[in-house]
Amino acid sequence: MKYGYFDDANREYVITTPRTPLPWINYLGSMEFFGLFSNTAGGYDFYKDAKLLRLTRYRYNNSPYDCGGRYYYIKDGDTVWNPGWQPVQTELDAYTCRHGMGYSVITGKKNDLEAELLAFVPISDNCEINRIKLTNLSSSKKEIDLFSYIEFCLWNAEDDSTNFQRNFSTGEVEVIGSTIYHKTEYRERRRHYAIYTVNKEVAGFDTSRDEFVGLYNGARNPQVVAEGKSHNSECHGWAPIGSHHLKVSLEPGASETFVFLLGYVENPKDQKFEAPNVVNKKPAIEMMSKYDTDAKVDKAFDDLKVYWDELLSKYTVNSEDEKLNRLVNIWNQYQCMITFNMSRSASYFESGMGRGMGFRDSCQDLLGFVHLVPERARERIIDIANTQFENGSTYHQYQPLTKRGNAAIGGGFNDDPLWLIACVCAYLRETGDFSILDEKCAFDNDESKATPLLDHLDRSFTYIATNLGPHALPLIGRADWNDCLNLNCFSEEPGESFQITGPSEGPVAESVFIAGLFVKYGKEYASLLSRIGKEDRAKEVTAEVDKMVAAVEDKGWDGEWFVRAYDAYSNPVGSKVCEEGQIYIEPQGMCVMAGIGVENGKAEKALKSVEEKLDTKFGITLLQPAYTKYHVELGEITSYPPGYKENAGIFCHNNPWIACAETVVGHGNRAFEVFKKTCPIYLEEISEIHRTEPYVYCQMVAGCDAPTFGEGKNSWLTGTAAWTFTAMSQYILGIQPTFDGLMVNPCIPSDNKGYKIKRTYRGCDYDIEIKNPNGVEKGVASMTVDGQAVDGNIIPIAKDKKQVSVVVTMG
Ligand code: GLC
Ligand code: GLC
């Protein structure tokens, strides 16, 4: 069953009922100010950091799910309704929600009145614009009352939802004309405030929640709306809100628009006040004046469209598969940009109060957006590198506002350092900007210890190479990519963190996955070193990589697949000898991607085992058989009921690893099949089962052991976005950036007769046509560049050209 449809020409998903199985959301904002926006106008806004600088409140895990948002109440005679249905839930005569690139439009109709709500964050301003257009479609005049409503968060979202003994006394506002200034804590240590304004004269306002909503009513039936008149309340403590009352009189056929703006404003420390305890409003007034007419809003909205047109022109595919085009050209790259901005911090499932930016997460996300925003990727790399420790290990997370590592979690997740090599190499292959390697980066944010980025990469590599266990495989530490494989933690107390209990460094437990990662990115590191003339170091690195390959083939091979790990007693994990959890997905994907066993058949065998033992109709499960009891020596992974999350769920992030691995051994048919199974666009028809948004990936789909097999969870913020884009754009469609130019190396289904790619790369536009006349899965028979035959499959860097045409014939 579908709840809407794709409108590709406008790059929108159009939701046709507010009753989606879960809130189906969108993200507004591209730089520093962000809003989450659901199909019923729910969600929240923040500046830079969803924990520390939250503008509006949101109640997670509520019933109904989606409580809190920017709500507009329309009182038309006796009928009260919202354009997005919530929170009043008056049945609408018509409803659509269009989620587009950085904006959403909700249109509701009731009793011949149409309300269109356009929401977006201008490209480079710290505010969310909500433009409401009311149109009288009836044949008689309408007198309407329009009420707005948002609830302010007292900035620190965690404190806001816990520290009530203080927070019920701190709330403060000022109201001038149509503008509400939320200035809680401004009198002392803050120099920022929020504004909520509308570009028309108001009939009244409210800033006290209890006054507006009424003590016993709730947002579904606010007191003020029922009475049809604002109380002009000024809040002192308790819960500050922003509400405007507008009186609208519409002749038949007439429309009127209202521009609401929710903004974040900062003042210099010495210019905080214009009078004792009165905030300096200058920057707020400037911001408001930029959006106080329809024409100005139209212009800002056009700018946003141009921004996305430009971004999404950098890699496009034109194939016969409409769903594939839609995924690659629109939604997958869009989701990659969202993970760039959010990492795993703020969604409807990530509260934004927890982990900030993950080290490995951010490094992997970069693989999906480096071609879109290379300059910003460069900054991101440096921010990440600054949180490395001197010994090469890294903080596991950092806070986006302060950019400092999270001491509460610390380090000891031993895959983390290698992802730095992965993302720096991806950046270099994309841009050729080797100067980044000389960029000085701090250790643990201590600038006095800064060394060039290249040295950071070397420390990453060395940290793994010198922390090996009894089988000469890398020590796992607290966990590796699989955060829930906690082989050194032995947690038995409820409430303890599974991950950071116990010693961070067990001297025994090892990870075959990290070994595969080390081989893959060790090889890349060696080729980088050769490329910059450091042959001696390249040889040493290669020697370490070769040793690791030998260790994996020897102790990391179980006969038909790669072992997952060795636990703290040196017992294998993910082996036939185990009672549960005999085979895991991660080492099969990563070791084959690293090229291990490709020549001796182990790679093919491992992938065959994945197909036979882990595959389902909704994707590949993380492991089998699912753990049915808690194994204290394995940790959190065995805490989940069978089929959920890391315990045999279909963890979407590592399905594309298998797709990539299949292309390494030349299986284009299978690679595409793996891709399709978890791709939300191909699952749109079963949205009632899958439940999450059909336009973006979710983190996890319940596996075959779960009673809710096929149900998606935790949409939006997942490494699946970046890895699917990598798998599809580079490994399947086969346009691979190298240090020295684009390589064309497709691996596709045999019935794919060809496709075209447009790719902007180092300042030049490449038009690449792939032909597959003989229906092969892999292999390039010939290539011409601007009509000239070229040997091999690397397109030489176009030095003085802006446009290059390439024709590739497979065979
Ligand atoms: C979550 C984490 C990610 C981890 C994965 C598997 O998505 O953000 O870092 O790799 O779970 O445990
Ligand atoms: C939990 C989740 C895992 C996530 C981790 C982040 O362990 O199962 O997916 O990566 O939390 O801390």
mmCIF file of C-alpha atoms in Angstrom, residues 65-392:
data_model
loop_
_atom_site.group_PDB
_atom_site.id
_atom_site.type_symbol
_atom_site.label_atom_id
_atom_site.label_comp_id
_atom_site.label_asym_id
_atom_site.label_seq_id
_atom_site.Cartn_x
_atom_site.Cartn_y
_atom_site.Cartn_z
ATOM 1 C CA TYR A 65 3.970 9.894 17.918
ATOM 2 C CA ASP A 66 4.412 13.353 16.577
ATOM 3 C CA CYS A 67 3.813 15.963 19.293
ATOM 4 C CA GLY A 68 5.248 19.413 18.987
ATOM 5 C CA GLY A 69 5.738 21.440 15.858
ATOM 6 C CA ARG A 70 4.762 24.670 14.246
ATOM 7 C CA TYR A 71 1.020 24.568 14.391
ATOM 8 C CA TYR A 72 -1.368 26.919 12.663
ATOM 9 C CA TYR A 73 -4.983 26.846 13.802
ATOM 10 C CA ILE A 74 -7.641 28.100 11.476
ATOM 11 C CA LYS A 75 -10.986 29.045 12.987
ATOM 12 C CA ASP A 76 -13.549 29.403 10.243
ATOM 13 C CA GLY A 77 -16.960 29.804 11.831
ATOM 14 C CA ASP A 78 -17.389 26.896 14.215
ATOM 15 C CA THR A 79 -14.748 24.768 12.578
ATOM 16 C CA VAL A 80 -11.185 24.686 13.845
ATOM 17 C CA TRP A 81 -8.592 22.898 11.726
ATOM 18 C CA ASN A 82 -4.910 22.730 10.851
ATOM 19 C CA PRO A 83 -3.538 22.560 7.306
ATOM 20 C CA GLY A 84 -1.471 19.519 8.345
ATOM 21 C CA TRP A 85 -4.354 17.846 10.242
ATOM 22 C CA GLN A 86 -2.457 17.731 13.557
ATOM 23 C CA PRO A 87 -2.986 18.512 16.324
ATOM 24 C CA VAL A 88 -6.735 19.197 16.057
ATOM 25 C CA GLN A 89 -7.301 16.260 13.658
ATOM 26 C CA THR A 90 -10.345 17.786 12.035
ATOM 27 C CA GLU A 91 -11.048 15.691 8.956
ATOM 28 C CA LEU A 92 -9.861 17.657 5.927
ATOM 29 C CA ASP A 93 -11.568 17.869 2.552
ATOM 30 C CA ALA A 94 -8.183 17.648 0.864
ATOM 31 C CA TYR A 95 -4.622 17.197 2.065
ATOM 32 C CA THR A 96 -1.171 16.848 0.533
ATOM 33 C CA CYS A 97 2.315 17.222 1.886
ATOM 34 C CA ARG A 98 5.111 17.680 -0.601
ATOM 35 C CA HIS A 99 8.555 17.002 0.787
ATOM 36 C CA GLY A 100 11.174 18.491 -1.514
ATOM 37 C CA MET A 101 14.838 19.350 -1.380
ATOM 38 C CA GLY A 102 15.141 21.404 1.805
ATOM 39 C CA TYR A 103 11.506 22.462 1.893
ATOM 40 C CA SER A 104 8.028 21.099 2.493
ATOM 41 C CA VAL A 105 4.621 22.293 1.419
ATOM 42 C CA ILE A 106 1.493 21.199 3.212
ATOM 43 C CA THR A 107 -1.833 22.013 1.628
ATOM 44 C CA GLY A 108 -5.070 21.461 3.466
ATOM 45 C CA LYS A 109 -8.593 22.301 2.478
ATOM 46 C CA LYS A 110 -11.719 22.576 4.595
ATOM 47 C CA ASN A 111 -15.110 24.102 3.866
ATOM 48 C CA ASP A 112 -13.881 25.839 0.721
ATOM 49 C CA LEU A 113 -10.940 27.422 2.432
ATOM 50 C CA GLU A 114 -7.492 26.375 1.286
ATOM 51 C CA ALA A 115 -4.384 26.786 3.409
ATOM 52 C CA GLU A 116 -0.959 26.248 1.964
ATOM 53 C CA LEU A 117 2.005 26.160 4.322
ATOM 54 C CA LEU A 118 5.444 26.469 2.750
ATOM 55 C CA ALA A 119 8.318 25.762 5.140
ATOM 56 C CA PHE A 120 12.010 26.172 4.443
ATOM 57 C CA VAL A 121 15.246 27.516 5.878
ATOM 58 C CA PRO A 122 16.920 30.056 3.601
ATOM 59 C CA ILE A 123 20.360 28.978 2.374
ATOM 60 C CA SER A 124 22.418 31.198 4.589
ATOM 61 C CA ASP A 125 20.188 32.547 7.303
ATOM 62 C CA ASN A 126 19.434 31.191 10.725
ATOM 63 C CA CYS A 127 15.688 31.000 10.527
ATOM 64 C CA GLU A 128 12.792 28.890 9.399
ATOM 65 C CA ILE A 129 10.235 30.567 7.187
ATOM 66 C CA ASN A 130 6.614 29.422 7.320
ATOM 67 C CA ARG A 131 4.522 31.091 4.694
ATOM 68 C CA ILE A 132 0.808 30.513 4.953
ATOM 69 C CA LYS A 133 -1.443 31.320 2.098
ATOM 70 C CA LEU A 134 -5.181 31.287 2.767
ATOM 71 C CA THR A 135 -7.547 31.233 -0.185
ATOM 72 C CA ASN A 136 -11.280 31.560 -0.016
ATOM 73 C CA LEU A 137 -12.694 29.125 -2.575
ATOM 74 C CA SER A 138 -16.280 29.702 -1.578
ATOM 75 C CA SER A 139 -18.759 32.154 -3.016
ATOM 76 C CA SER A 140 -19.208 34.136 0.157
ATOM 77 C CA LYS A 141 -16.966 36.277 2.281
ATOM 78 C CA LYS A 142 -15.051 34.552 5.081
ATOM 79 C CA GLU A 143 -13.924 36.012 8.407
ATOM 80 C CA ILE A 144 -11.207 33.801 9.749
ATOM 81 C CA ASP A 145 -9.093 33.712 12.875
ATOM 82 C CA LEU A 146 -5.589 32.358 12.380
ATOM 83 C CA PHE A 147 -3.526 31.380 15.423
ATOM 84 C CA SER A 148 0.098 30.299 15.331
ATOM 85 C CA TYR A 149 1.709 28.176 18.022
ATOM 86 C CA ILE A 150 5.224 27.006 18.796
ATOM 87 C CA GLU A 151 6.698 25.987 22.129
ATOM 88 C CA PHE A 152 10.168 27.250 22.995
ATOM 89 C CA CYS A 153 12.862 24.980 24.329
ATOM 90 C CA LEU A 154 15.068 26.522 27.008
ATOM 91 C CA TRP A 155 18.111 25.937 24.786
ATOM 92 C CA ASN A 156 19.790 22.893 26.285
ATOM 93 C CA ALA A 157 17.350 20.183 25.255
ATOM 94 C CA GLU A 158 18.500 17.678 27.827
ATOM 95 C CA ASP A 159 18.369 20.108 30.716
ATOM 96 C CA ASP A 160 15.057 21.361 29.374
ATOM 97 C CA SER A 161 13.512 17.938 29.743
ATOM 98 C CA THR A 162 14.945 17.110 33.146
ATOM 99 C CA ASN A 163 15.799 20.122 35.293
ATOM 100 C CA PHE A 164 12.336 21.374 36.131
ATOM 101 C CA GLN A 165 13.127 22.728 39.606
ATOM 102 C CA ARG A 166 15.171 25.424 37.857
ATOM 103 C CA ASN A 167 13.519 25.684 34.473
ATOM 104 C CA PHE A 168 10.027 26.437 35.692
ATOM 105 C CA SER A 169 11.431 29.729 37.005
ATOM 106 C CA THR A 170 13.749 30.930 34.257
ATOM 107 C CA GLY A 171 11.563 31.536 31.188
ATOM 108 C CA GLU A 172 11.489 35.133 29.905
ATOM 109 C CA VAL A 173 10.156 36.869 26.814
ATOM 110 C CA GLU A 174 9.647 40.312 25.343
ATOM 111 C CA VAL A 175 6.893 41.156 22.906
ATOM 112 C CA ILE A 176 7.126 44.102 20.547
ATOM 113 C CA GLY A 177 4.388 44.429 17.948
ATOM 114 C CA SER A 178 4.176 41.144 16.041
ATOM 115 C CA THR A 179 7.469 39.802 17.317
ATOM 116 C CA ILE A 180 8.010 37.530 20.274
ATOM 117 C CA TYR A 181 11.543 37.482 21.648
ATOM 118 C CA HIS A 182 12.411 34.389 23.630
ATOM 119 C CA LYS A 183 15.257 35.368 25.945
ATOM 120 C CA THR A 184 15.509 32.736 28.660
ATOM 121 C CA GLU A 185 18.966 32.832 30.321
ATOM 122 C CA TYR A 186 19.906 35.853 28.233
ATOM 123 C CA ARG A 187 20.320 38.000 31.350
ATOM 124 C CA GLU A 188 23.376 36.021 32.444
ATOM 125 C CA ARG A 189 25.509 33.819 30.295
ATOM 126 C CA ARG A 190 23.794 33.635 26.939
ATOM 127 C CA ARG A 191 24.030 36.234 24.224
ATOM 128 C CA HIS A 192 21.541 34.635 21.867
ATOM 129 C CA TYR A 193 17.787 34.665 21.753
ATOM 130 C CA ALA A 194 15.043 33.369 19.483
ATOM 131 C CA ILE A 195 12.398 35.313 17.633
ATOM 132 C CA TYR A 196 9.028 34.256 16.344
ATOM 133 C CA THR A 197 7.358 36.861 14.219
ATOM 134 C CA VAL A 198 4.828 37.426 11.469
ATOM 135 C CA ASN A 199 4.926 40.120 8.801
ATOM 136 C CA LYS A 200 1.420 41.418 9.543
ATOM 137 C CA GLU A 201 -0.169 43.289 12.369
ATOM 138 C CA VAL A 202 -1.543 40.959 15.017
ATOM 139 C CA ALA A 203 -4.805 41.112 16.904
ATOM 140 C CA GLY A 204 -3.154 39.547 19.925
ATOM 141 C CA PHE A 205 -0.445 37.209 21.130
ATOM 142 C CA ASP A 206 0.376 34.693 23.808
ATOM 143 C CA THR A 207 3.663 33.613 25.320
ATOM 144 C CA SER A 208 2.463 31.505 28.243
ATOM 145 C CA ARG A 209 1.618 27.936 27.391
ATOM 146 C CA ASP A 210 -0.854 27.564 30.201
ATOM 147 C CA GLU A 211 -2.734 30.633 29.005
ATOM 148 C CA PHE A 212 -2.790 29.680 25.352
ATOM 149 C CA VAL A 213 -3.463 25.993 25.666
ATOM 150 C CA GLY A 214 -5.410 26.126 28.890
ATOM 151 C CA LEU A 215 -4.496 24.108 31.913
ATOM 152 C CA TYR A 216 -6.574 21.074 30.953
ATOM 153 C CA ASN A 217 -6.930 21.286 27.187
ATOM 154 C CA GLY A 218 -3.782 20.261 25.366
ATOM 155 C CA ALA A 219 -2.670 21.321 21.910
ATOM 156 C CA ARG A 220 -5.614 19.558 20.307
ATOM 157 C CA ASN A 221 -8.065 22.020 21.757
ATOM 158 C CA PRO A 222 -6.295 25.182 22.912
ATOM 159 C CA GLN A 223 -8.268 27.491 25.172
ATOM 160 C CA VAL A 224 -7.434 30.645 23.250
ATOM 161 C CA VAL A 225 -8.455 29.142 19.907
ATOM 162 C CA ALA A 226 -11.725 27.933 21.394
ATOM 163 C CA GLU A 227 -12.397 31.427 22.719
ATOM 164 C CA GLY A 228 -11.291 33.011 19.430
ATOM 165 C CA LYS A 229 -9.193 35.605 21.220
ATOM 166 C CA SER A 230 -5.604 35.826 22.462
ATOM 167 C CA HIS A 231 -4.929 36.513 26.131
ATOM 168 C CA ASN A 232 -1.869 38.674 25.406
ATOM 169 C CA SER A 233 -0.111 36.676 28.092
ATOM 170 C CA GLU A 234 3.469 37.330 29.092
ATOM 171 C CA CYS A 235 5.218 34.298 30.485
ATOM 172 C CA HIS A 236 7.234 34.392 33.677
ATOM 173 C CA GLY A 237 8.877 31.032 34.084
ATOM 174 C CA TRP A 238 6.939 27.856 33.302
ATOM 175 C CA ALA A 239 6.668 27.178 29.588
ATOM 176 C CA PRO A 240 7.288 30.035 27.169
ATOM 177 C CA ILE A 241 5.566 29.753 23.822
ATOM 178 C CA GLY A 242 4.943 31.905 20.800
ATOM 179 C CA SER A 243 1.450 32.437 19.478
ATOM 180 C CA HIS A 244 0.023 35.120 17.198
ATOM 181 C CA HIS A 245 -3.590 35.878 16.468
ATOM 182 C CA LEU A 246 -4.416 37.233 13.013
ATOM 183 C CA LYS A 247 -7.807 38.305 11.834
ATOM 184 C CA VAL A 248 -8.310 37.566 8.175
ATOM 185 C CA SER A 249 -11.126 38.726 6.022
ATOM 186 C CA LEU A 250 -11.353 37.112 2.585
ATOM 187 C CA GLU A 251 -13.698 37.976 -0.264
ATOM 188 C CA PRO A 252 -14.747 35.074 -2.501
ATOM 189 C CA GLY A 253 -11.723 33.951 -4.544
ATOM 190 C CA ALA A 254 -9.338 36.143 -2.548
ATOM 191 C CA SER A 255 -6.063 35.025 -0.938
ATOM 192 C CA GLU A 256 -3.815 36.443 1.694
ATOM 193 C CA THR A 257 -0.344 35.343 2.763
ATOM 194 C CA PHE A 258 1.405 35.545 6.113
ATOM 195 C CA VAL A 259 5.114 35.078 6.561
ATOM 196 C CA PHE A 260 6.040 33.646 9.937
ATOM 197 C CA LEU A 261 9.679 33.475 10.884
ATOM 198 C CA LEU A 262 11.362 31.551 13.671
ATOM 199 C CA GLY A 263 14.926 32.728 14.019
ATOM 200 C CA TYR A 264 18.120 32.432 16.023
ATOM 201 C CA VAL A 265 19.940 35.666 16.793
ATOM 202 C CA GLU A 266 23.289 36.368 18.443
ATOM 203 C CA ASN A 267 24.721 39.603 19.809
ATOM 204 C CA PRO A 268 28.324 40.506 20.604
ATOM 205 C CA LYS A 269 29.019 40.224 24.317
ATOM 206 C CA ASP A 270 29.303 43.992 24.815
ATOM 207 C CA GLN A 271 26.168 44.776 22.837
ATOM 208 C CA LYS A 272 23.702 42.467 24.473
ATOM 209 C CA PHE A 273 21.271 45.076 25.791
ATOM 210 C CA GLU A 274 19.678 48.235 24.512
ATOM 211 C CA ALA A 275 18.429 49.140 28.023
ATOM 212 C CA PRO A 276 18.731 47.316 31.343
ATOM 213 C CA ASN A 277 17.531 43.770 30.681
ATOM 214 C CA VAL A 278 16.079 44.709 27.299
ATOM 215 C CA VAL A 279 17.635 42.721 24.473
ATOM 216 C CA ASN A 280 19.420 44.434 21.632
ATOM 217 C CA LYS A 281 17.091 43.738 18.723
ATOM 218 C CA LYS A 282 19.183 45.099 15.908
ATOM 219 C CA PRO A 283 20.221 41.807 14.292
ATOM 220 C CA ALA A 284 16.700 40.451 14.705
ATOM 221 C CA ILE A 285 15.196 43.422 12.944
ATOM 222 C CA GLU A 286 17.703 43.016 10.132
ATOM 223 C CA MET A 287 16.834 39.353 9.740
ATOM 224 C CA MET A 288 13.090 40.023 9.740
ATOM 225 C CA SER A 289 13.434 42.741 7.144
ATOM 226 C CA LYS A 290 14.912 40.206 4.731
ATOM 227 C CA TYR A 291 11.724 38.155 4.629
ATOM 228 C CA ASP A 292 8.910 40.561 5.258
ATOM 229 C CA THR A 293 7.311 40.426 1.807
ATOM 230 C CA ASP A 294 6.178 37.660 -0.501
ATOM 231 C CA ALA A 295 8.650 38.724 -3.132
ATOM 232 C CA LYS A 296 11.557 38.413 -0.706
ATOM 233 C CA VAL A 297 10.386 34.988 0.381
ATOM 234 C CA ASP A 298 9.995 33.910 -3.250
ATOM 235 C CA LYS A 299 13.544 35.007 -3.936
ATOM 236 C CA ALA A 300 14.955 33.093 -0.960
ATOM 237 C CA PHE A 301 12.975 30.029 -2.012
ATOM 238 C CA ASP A 302 14.317 30.290 -5.569
ATOM 239 C CA ASP A 303 17.848 30.526 -4.220
ATOM 240 C CA LEU A 304 17.271 27.305 -2.349
ATOM 241 C CA LYS A 305 16.103 25.594 -5.533
ATOM 242 C CA VAL A 306 19.140 26.815 -7.444
ATOM 243 C CA TYR A 307 21.391 25.521 -4.674
ATOM 244 C CA TRP A 308 19.907 22.034 -4.973
ATOM 245 C CA ASP A 309 19.810 22.085 -8.770
ATOM 246 C CA GLU A 310 23.497 22.758 -8.724
ATOM 247 C CA LEU A 311 24.348 20.109 -6.141
ATOM 248 C CA LEU A 312 22.291 17.443 -7.821
ATOM 249 C CA SER A 313 23.789 18.106 -11.226
ATOM 250 C CA LYS A 314 27.153 16.692 -10.179
ATOM 251 C CA TYR A 315 26.282 13.049 -10.609
ATOM 252 C CA THR A 316 23.266 11.936 -12.581
ATOM 253 C CA VAL A 317 22.361 8.677 -14.235
ATOM 254 C CA ASN A 318 19.977 8.223 -17.079
ATOM 255 C CA SER A 319 18.937 4.589 -17.289
ATOM 256 C CA GLU A 320 15.865 2.641 -18.240
ATOM 257 C CA ASP A 321 15.071 1.991 -14.598
ATOM 258 C CA GLU A 322 13.059 4.952 -13.389
ATOM 259 C CA LYS A 323 13.409 3.926 -9.750
ATOM 260 C CA LEU A 324 17.154 3.712 -10.025
ATOM 261 C CA ASN A 325 17.329 7.168 -11.595
ATOM 262 C CA ARG A 326 15.131 8.523 -8.844
ATOM 263 C CA LEU A 327 17.276 7.021 -6.137
ATOM 264 C CA VAL A 328 20.624 8.092 -7.537
ATOM 265 C CA ASN A 329 19.688 11.488 -8.901
ATOM 266 C CA ILE A 330 17.500 12.721 -6.096
ATOM 267 C CA TRP A 331 16.895 10.928 -2.866
ATOM 268 C CA ASN A 332 20.123 9.091 -2.155
ATOM 269 C CA GLN A 333 22.259 12.185 -2.639
ATOM 270 C CA TYR A 334 19.776 14.237 -0.666
ATOM 271 C CA GLN A 335 19.993 11.793 2.225
ATOM 272 C CA CYS A 336 23.794 11.904 2.007
ATOM 273 C CA MET A 337 23.653 15.667 2.539
ATOM 274 C CA ILE A 338 21.369 15.194 5.531
ATOM 275 C CA THR A 339 23.787 12.736 7.120
ATOM 276 C CA PHE A 340 26.563 15.252 6.446
ATOM 277 C CA ASN A 341 24.668 17.825 8.503
ATOM 278 C CA MET A 342 23.286 15.550 11.189
ATOM 279 C CA SER A 343 25.542 12.519 11.416
ATOM 280 C CA ARG A 344 23.502 10.451 13.890
ATOM 281 C CA SER A 345 22.501 13.348 16.112
ATOM 282 C CA ALA A 346 18.976 14.598 15.407
ATOM 283 C CA SER A 347 16.069 12.727 13.904
ATOM 284 C CA TYR A 348 12.761 11.417 15.196
ATOM 285 C CA PHE A 349 14.663 8.441 16.583
ATOM 286 C CA GLU A 350 17.932 10.101 17.522
ATOM 287 C CA SER A 351 16.909 12.665 20.084
ATOM 288 C CA GLY A 352 19.779 15.019 19.360
ATOM 289 C CA MET A 353 20.638 15.019 23.057
ATOM 290 C CA GLY A 354 22.990 12.083 22.968
ATOM 291 C CA ARG A 355 25.958 11.251 20.945
ATOM 292 C CA GLY A 356 26.696 14.248 18.755
ATOM 293 C CA MET A 357 28.776 13.330 15.710
ATOM 294 C CA GLY A 358 30.259 9.851 15.531
ATOM 295 C CA PHE A 359 33.868 9.567 14.393
ATOM 296 C CA ARG A 360 33.333 6.521 12.183
ATOM 297 C CA ASP A 361 29.880 7.722 11.169
ATOM 298 C CA SER A 362 31.079 11.105 9.972
ATOM 299 C CA CYS A 363 34.041 9.598 8.132
ATOM 300 C CA GLN A 364 31.769 7.188 6.288
ATOM 301 C CA ASP A 365 29.135 9.829 5.592
ATOM 302 C CA LEU A 366 31.824 11.771 3.798
ATOM 303 C CA LEU A 367 32.056 9.049 1.148
ATOM 304 C CA GLY A 368 28.554 10.046 0.088
ATOM 305 C CA PHE A 369 28.891 13.839 -0.040
ATOM 306 C CA VAL A 370 32.507 14.576 -0.907
ATOM 307 C CA HIS A 371 31.643 15.042 -4.585
ATOM 308 C CA LEU A 372 28.853 17.466 -3.668
ATOM 309 C CA VAL A 373 30.559 19.824 -1.226
ATOM 310 C CA PRO A 374 34.318 19.158 -1.397
ATOM 311 C CA GLU A 375 35.292 22.341 0.470
ATOM 312 C CA ARG A 376 33.009 21.522 3.351
ATOM 313 C CA ALA A 377 34.257 17.942 3.303
ATOM 314 C CA ARG A 378 37.768 19.330 3.740
ATOM 315 C CA GLU A 379 36.727 21.266 6.853
ATOM 316 C CA ARG A 380 34.939 18.243 8.204
ATOM 317 C CA ILE A 381 38.031 16.066 7.798
ATOM 318 C CA ILE A 382 40.081 18.533 9.790
ATOM 319 C CA ASP A 383 37.470 18.763 12.551
ATOM 320 C CA ILE A 384 37.451 15.004 12.796
ATOM 321 C CA ALA A 385 41.227 14.641 12.753
ATOM 322 C CA ASN A 386 41.479 17.176 15.592
ATOM 323 C CA THR A 387 39.770 14.682 17.875
ATOM 324 C CA GLN A 388 42.388 11.988 17.369
ATOM 325 C CA PHE A 389 44.677 11.043 20.261
ATOM 326 C CA GLU A 390 48.452 11.109 19.957
ATOM 327 C CA ASN A 391 48.711 7.337 19.943
ATOM 328 C CA GLY A 392 46.512 7.175 16.858
#
